[in-house]
Coordinates of N, CA, C and O in Angstrom, one line a residue:
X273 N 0.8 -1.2 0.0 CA 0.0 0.0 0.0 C 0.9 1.3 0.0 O 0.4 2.4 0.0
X274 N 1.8 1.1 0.0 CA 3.0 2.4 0.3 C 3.2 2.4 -1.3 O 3.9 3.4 -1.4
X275 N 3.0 2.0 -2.2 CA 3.2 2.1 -3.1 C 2.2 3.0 -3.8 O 2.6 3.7 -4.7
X276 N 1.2 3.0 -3.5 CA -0.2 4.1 -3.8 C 0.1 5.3 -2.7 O -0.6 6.3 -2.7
X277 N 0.9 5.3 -2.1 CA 0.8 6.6 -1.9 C 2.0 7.3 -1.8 O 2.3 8.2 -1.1
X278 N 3.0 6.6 -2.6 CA 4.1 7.3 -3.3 C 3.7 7.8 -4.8 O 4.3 8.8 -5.3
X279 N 2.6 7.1 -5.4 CA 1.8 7.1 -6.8 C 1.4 8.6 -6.5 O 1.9 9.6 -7.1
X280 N 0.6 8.7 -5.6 CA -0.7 9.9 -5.4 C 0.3 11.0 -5.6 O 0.2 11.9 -6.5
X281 N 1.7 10.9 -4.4 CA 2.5 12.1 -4.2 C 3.2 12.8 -5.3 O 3.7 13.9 -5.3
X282 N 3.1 11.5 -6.3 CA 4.1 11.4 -7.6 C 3.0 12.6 -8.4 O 3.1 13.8 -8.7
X283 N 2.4 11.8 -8.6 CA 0.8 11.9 -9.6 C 0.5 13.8 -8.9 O 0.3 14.7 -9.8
X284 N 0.5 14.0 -8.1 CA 0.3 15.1 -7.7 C 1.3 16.3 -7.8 O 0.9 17.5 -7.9
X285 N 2.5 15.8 -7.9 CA 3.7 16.7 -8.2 C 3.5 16.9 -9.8 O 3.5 18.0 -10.3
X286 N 3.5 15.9 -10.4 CA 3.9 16.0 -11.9 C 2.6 17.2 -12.3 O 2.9 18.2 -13.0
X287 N 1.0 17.0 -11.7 CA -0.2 17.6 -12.1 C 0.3 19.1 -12.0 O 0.1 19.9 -12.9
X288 N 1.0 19.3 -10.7 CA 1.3 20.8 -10.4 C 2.4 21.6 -11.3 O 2.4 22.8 -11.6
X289 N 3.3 20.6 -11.5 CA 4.3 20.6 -12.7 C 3.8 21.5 -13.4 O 3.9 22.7 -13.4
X290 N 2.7 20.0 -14.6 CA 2.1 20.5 -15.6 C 1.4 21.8 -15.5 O 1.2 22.4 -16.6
X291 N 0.9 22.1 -14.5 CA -0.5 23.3 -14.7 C 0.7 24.7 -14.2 O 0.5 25.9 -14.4
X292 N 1.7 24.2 -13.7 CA 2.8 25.5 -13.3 C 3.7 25.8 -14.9 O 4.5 26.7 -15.0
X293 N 3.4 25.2 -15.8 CA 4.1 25.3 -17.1 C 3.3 25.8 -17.9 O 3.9 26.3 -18.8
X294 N 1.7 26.0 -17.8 CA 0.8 26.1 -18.6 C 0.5 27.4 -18.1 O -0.1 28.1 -18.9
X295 N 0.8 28.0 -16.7 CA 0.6 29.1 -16.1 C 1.7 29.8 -16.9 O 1.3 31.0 -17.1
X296 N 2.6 29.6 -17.3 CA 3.9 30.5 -17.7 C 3.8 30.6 -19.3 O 4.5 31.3 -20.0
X297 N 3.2 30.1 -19.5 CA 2.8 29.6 -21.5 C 1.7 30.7 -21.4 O 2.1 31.8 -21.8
X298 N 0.3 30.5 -21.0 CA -0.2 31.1 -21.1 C -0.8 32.5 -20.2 O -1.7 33.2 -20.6
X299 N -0.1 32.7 -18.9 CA 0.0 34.0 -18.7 C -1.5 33.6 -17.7 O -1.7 34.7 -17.1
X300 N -2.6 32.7 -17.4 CA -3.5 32.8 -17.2 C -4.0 31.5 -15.7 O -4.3 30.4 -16.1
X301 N -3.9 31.8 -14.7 CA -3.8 31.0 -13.6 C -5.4 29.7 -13.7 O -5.5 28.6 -13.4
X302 N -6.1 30.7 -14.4 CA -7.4 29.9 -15.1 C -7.4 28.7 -15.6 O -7.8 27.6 -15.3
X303 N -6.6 29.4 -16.7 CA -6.1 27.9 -17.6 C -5.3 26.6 -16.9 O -5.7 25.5 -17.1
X304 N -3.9 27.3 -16.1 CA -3.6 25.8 -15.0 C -4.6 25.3 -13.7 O -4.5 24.2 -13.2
X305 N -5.6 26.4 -13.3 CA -6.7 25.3 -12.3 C -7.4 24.1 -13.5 O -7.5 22.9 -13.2
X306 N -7.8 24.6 -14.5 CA -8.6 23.8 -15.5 C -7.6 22.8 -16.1 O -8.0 21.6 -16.5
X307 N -6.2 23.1 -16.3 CA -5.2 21.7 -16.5 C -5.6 21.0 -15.8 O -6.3 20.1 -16.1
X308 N -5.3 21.3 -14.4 CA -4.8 20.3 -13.3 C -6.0 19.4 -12.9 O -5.7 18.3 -12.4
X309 N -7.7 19.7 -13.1 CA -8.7 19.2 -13.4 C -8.8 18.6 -14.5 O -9.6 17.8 -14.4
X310 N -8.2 18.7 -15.7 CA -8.5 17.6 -16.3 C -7.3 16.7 -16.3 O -6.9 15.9 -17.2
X311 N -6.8 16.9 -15.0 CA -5.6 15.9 -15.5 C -6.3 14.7 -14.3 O -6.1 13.5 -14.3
X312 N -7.2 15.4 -13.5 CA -7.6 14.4 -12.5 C -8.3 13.5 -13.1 O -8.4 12.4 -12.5
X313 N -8.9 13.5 -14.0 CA -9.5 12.6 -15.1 C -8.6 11.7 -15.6 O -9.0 10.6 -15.9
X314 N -7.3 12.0 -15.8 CA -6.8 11.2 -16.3 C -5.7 10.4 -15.5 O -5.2 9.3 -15.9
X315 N -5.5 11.0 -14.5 CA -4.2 10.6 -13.5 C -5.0 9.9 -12.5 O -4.4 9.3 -11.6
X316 N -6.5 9.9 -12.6 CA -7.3 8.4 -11.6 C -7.7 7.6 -12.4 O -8.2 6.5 -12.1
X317 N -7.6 7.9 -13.6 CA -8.1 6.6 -14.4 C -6.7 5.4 -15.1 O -6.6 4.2 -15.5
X318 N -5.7 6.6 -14.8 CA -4.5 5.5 -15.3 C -4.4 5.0 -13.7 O -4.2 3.8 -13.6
X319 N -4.5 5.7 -12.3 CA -4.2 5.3 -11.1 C -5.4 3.7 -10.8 O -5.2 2.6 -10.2
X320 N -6.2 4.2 -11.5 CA -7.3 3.1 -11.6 C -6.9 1.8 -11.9 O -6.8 0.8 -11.2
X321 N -6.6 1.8 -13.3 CA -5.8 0.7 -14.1 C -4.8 0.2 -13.3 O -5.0 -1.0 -12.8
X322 N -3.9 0.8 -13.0 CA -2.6 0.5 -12.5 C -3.4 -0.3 -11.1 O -3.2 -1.5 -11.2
X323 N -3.8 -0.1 -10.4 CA -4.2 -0.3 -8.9 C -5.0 -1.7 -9.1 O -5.1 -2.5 -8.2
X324 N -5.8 -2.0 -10.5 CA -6.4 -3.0 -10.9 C -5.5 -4.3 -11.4 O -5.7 -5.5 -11.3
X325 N -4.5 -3.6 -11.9 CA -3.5 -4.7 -12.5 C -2.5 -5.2 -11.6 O -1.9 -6.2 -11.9
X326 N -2.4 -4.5 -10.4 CA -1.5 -5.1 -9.5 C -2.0 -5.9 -8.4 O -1.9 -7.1 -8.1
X327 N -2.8 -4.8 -7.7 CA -3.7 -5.7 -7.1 C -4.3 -7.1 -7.7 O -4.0 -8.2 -7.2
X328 N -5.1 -6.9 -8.6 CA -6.1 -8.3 -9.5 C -7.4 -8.3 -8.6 O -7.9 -9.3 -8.1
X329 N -7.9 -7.0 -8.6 CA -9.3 -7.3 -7.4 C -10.0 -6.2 -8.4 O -9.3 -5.2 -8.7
X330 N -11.4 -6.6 -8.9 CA -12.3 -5.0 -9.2 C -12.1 -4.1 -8.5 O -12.1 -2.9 -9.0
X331 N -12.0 -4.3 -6.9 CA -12.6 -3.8 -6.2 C -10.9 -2.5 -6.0 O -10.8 -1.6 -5.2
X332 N -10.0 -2.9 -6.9 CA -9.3 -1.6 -6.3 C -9.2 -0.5 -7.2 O -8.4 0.5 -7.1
X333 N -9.9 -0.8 -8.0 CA -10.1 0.6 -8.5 C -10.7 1.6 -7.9 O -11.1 2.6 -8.6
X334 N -11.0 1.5 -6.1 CA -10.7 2.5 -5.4 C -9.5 3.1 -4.9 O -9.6 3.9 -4.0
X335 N -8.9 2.9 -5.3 CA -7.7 3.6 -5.2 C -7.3 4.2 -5.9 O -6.8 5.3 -5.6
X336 N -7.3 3.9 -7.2 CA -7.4 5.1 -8.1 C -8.5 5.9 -7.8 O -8.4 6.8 -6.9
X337 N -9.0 5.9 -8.0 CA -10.7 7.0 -7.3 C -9.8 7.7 -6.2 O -9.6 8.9 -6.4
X338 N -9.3 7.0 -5.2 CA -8.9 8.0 -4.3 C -7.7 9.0 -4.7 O -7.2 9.9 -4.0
X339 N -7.3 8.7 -5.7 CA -5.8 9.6 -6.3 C -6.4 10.8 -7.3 O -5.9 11.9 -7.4
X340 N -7.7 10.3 -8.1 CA -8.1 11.1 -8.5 C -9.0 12.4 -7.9 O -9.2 13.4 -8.5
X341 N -9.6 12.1 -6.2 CA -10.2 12.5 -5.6 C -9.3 13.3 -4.6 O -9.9 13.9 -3.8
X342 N -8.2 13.4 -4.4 CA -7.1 14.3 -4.2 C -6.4 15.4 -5.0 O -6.0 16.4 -4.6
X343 N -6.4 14.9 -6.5 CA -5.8 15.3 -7.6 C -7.2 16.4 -7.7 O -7.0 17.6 -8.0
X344 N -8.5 16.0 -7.4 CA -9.4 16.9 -7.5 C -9.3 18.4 -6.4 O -9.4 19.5 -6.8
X345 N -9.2 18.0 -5.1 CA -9.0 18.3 -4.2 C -7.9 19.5 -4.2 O -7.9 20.6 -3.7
X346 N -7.2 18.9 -4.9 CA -5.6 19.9 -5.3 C -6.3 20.9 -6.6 O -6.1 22.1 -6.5
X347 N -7.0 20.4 -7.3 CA -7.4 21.3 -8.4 C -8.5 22.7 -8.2 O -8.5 23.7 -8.8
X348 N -9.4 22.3 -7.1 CA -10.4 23.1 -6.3 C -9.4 24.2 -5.8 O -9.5 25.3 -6.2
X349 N -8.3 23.7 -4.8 CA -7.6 24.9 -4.6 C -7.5 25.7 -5.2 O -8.0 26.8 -5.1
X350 N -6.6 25.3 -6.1 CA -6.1 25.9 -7.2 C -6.9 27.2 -8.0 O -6.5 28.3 -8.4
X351 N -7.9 26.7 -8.2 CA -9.4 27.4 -8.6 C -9.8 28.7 -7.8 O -10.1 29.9 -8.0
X352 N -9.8 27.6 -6.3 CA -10.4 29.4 -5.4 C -8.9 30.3 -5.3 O -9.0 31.3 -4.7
X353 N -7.7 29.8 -5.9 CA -6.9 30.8 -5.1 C -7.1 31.6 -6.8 O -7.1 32.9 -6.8
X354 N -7.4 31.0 -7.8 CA -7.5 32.2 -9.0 C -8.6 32.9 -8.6 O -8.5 34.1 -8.7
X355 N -9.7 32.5 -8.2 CA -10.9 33.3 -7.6 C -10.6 34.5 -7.0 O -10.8 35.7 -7.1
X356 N -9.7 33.4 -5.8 CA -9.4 34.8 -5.0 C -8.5 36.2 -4.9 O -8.5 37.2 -4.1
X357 N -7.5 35.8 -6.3 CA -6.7 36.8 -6.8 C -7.3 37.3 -7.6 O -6.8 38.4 -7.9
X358 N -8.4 37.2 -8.4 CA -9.5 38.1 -9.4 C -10.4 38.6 -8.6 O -11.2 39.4 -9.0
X359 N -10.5 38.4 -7.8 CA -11.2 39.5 -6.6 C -10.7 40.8 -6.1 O -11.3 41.9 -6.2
X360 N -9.2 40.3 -5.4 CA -8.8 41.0 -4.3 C -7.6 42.3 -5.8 O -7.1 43.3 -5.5
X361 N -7.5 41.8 -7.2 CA -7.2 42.5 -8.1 C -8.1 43.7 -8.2 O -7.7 44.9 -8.2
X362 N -9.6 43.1 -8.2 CA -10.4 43.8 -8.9 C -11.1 44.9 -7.8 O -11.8 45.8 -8.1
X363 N -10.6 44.3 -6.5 CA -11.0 45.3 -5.2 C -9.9 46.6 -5.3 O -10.1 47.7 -5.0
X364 N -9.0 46.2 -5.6 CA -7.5 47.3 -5.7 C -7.5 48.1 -6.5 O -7.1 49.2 -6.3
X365 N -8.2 47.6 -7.7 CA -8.6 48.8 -9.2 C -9.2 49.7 -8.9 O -8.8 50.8 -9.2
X366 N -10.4 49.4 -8.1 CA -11.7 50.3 -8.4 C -10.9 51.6 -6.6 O -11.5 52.5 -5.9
X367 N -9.9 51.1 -6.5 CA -9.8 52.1 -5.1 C -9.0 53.0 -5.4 O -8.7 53.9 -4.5

C-alpha cells in the first residue's frame, strides 16, 4: 500500500508541474486550475488501471478513485486561489 501513496505524491507533483508550465505559457492561472482538473480525469483513471492490475481485485479501482479525488481536491484549490486573486485585483482597481 505504500506504493499508492508514493503514486498519489508522484501523480500530484507531476499535475502541479504541468499546470505551473501552462501558467507560464499562457500567462492565465485559469487555464492551469482547468489543466490540473482535467488531469484528474486522467491521473485516476490510469491510477485506476494500474491499482487493478497489480492488485487483480475489481474492487481496487478505489484507489485510483482515491488519487483522482485528491488530484481533485488539489485542483479546487487551485481554482479558489485564482478566484481569490481576481477579486482582491479587482477590489485594488476600483480604489
Amino acid at each position: 500500500m505504500d506504493f499508492f501513496k508514493i503514486l498519489m505524491y508522484f501523480l500530484i507533483i507531476i499535475a502541479n508541474i504541468i499546470g505551473f508550465f501552462v501558467f507560464f505559457k499562457k500567462k492565465s492561472i485559469y487555464s492551469a486550475a482547468s489543466t490540473i482538473l482535467c488531469l484528474t480525469l486522467v491521473f485516476g483513471g490510469a491510477g485506476s488501471l494500474l491499482a487493478i492490475a497489480i492488485i487483480d481485485d475489481p474492487f481496487a479501482i478505489f484507489y485510483g478513485l482515491q488519487i483522482g479525488y485528491i488530484l481533485l481536491i488539489n485542483g479546487v484549490i487551485v481554482l479558489l486561489i485564482a478566484i481569490l486573486k481576481s477579486v482582491v485585483k479587482k477590489i485594488y482597481s476600483t480604489i
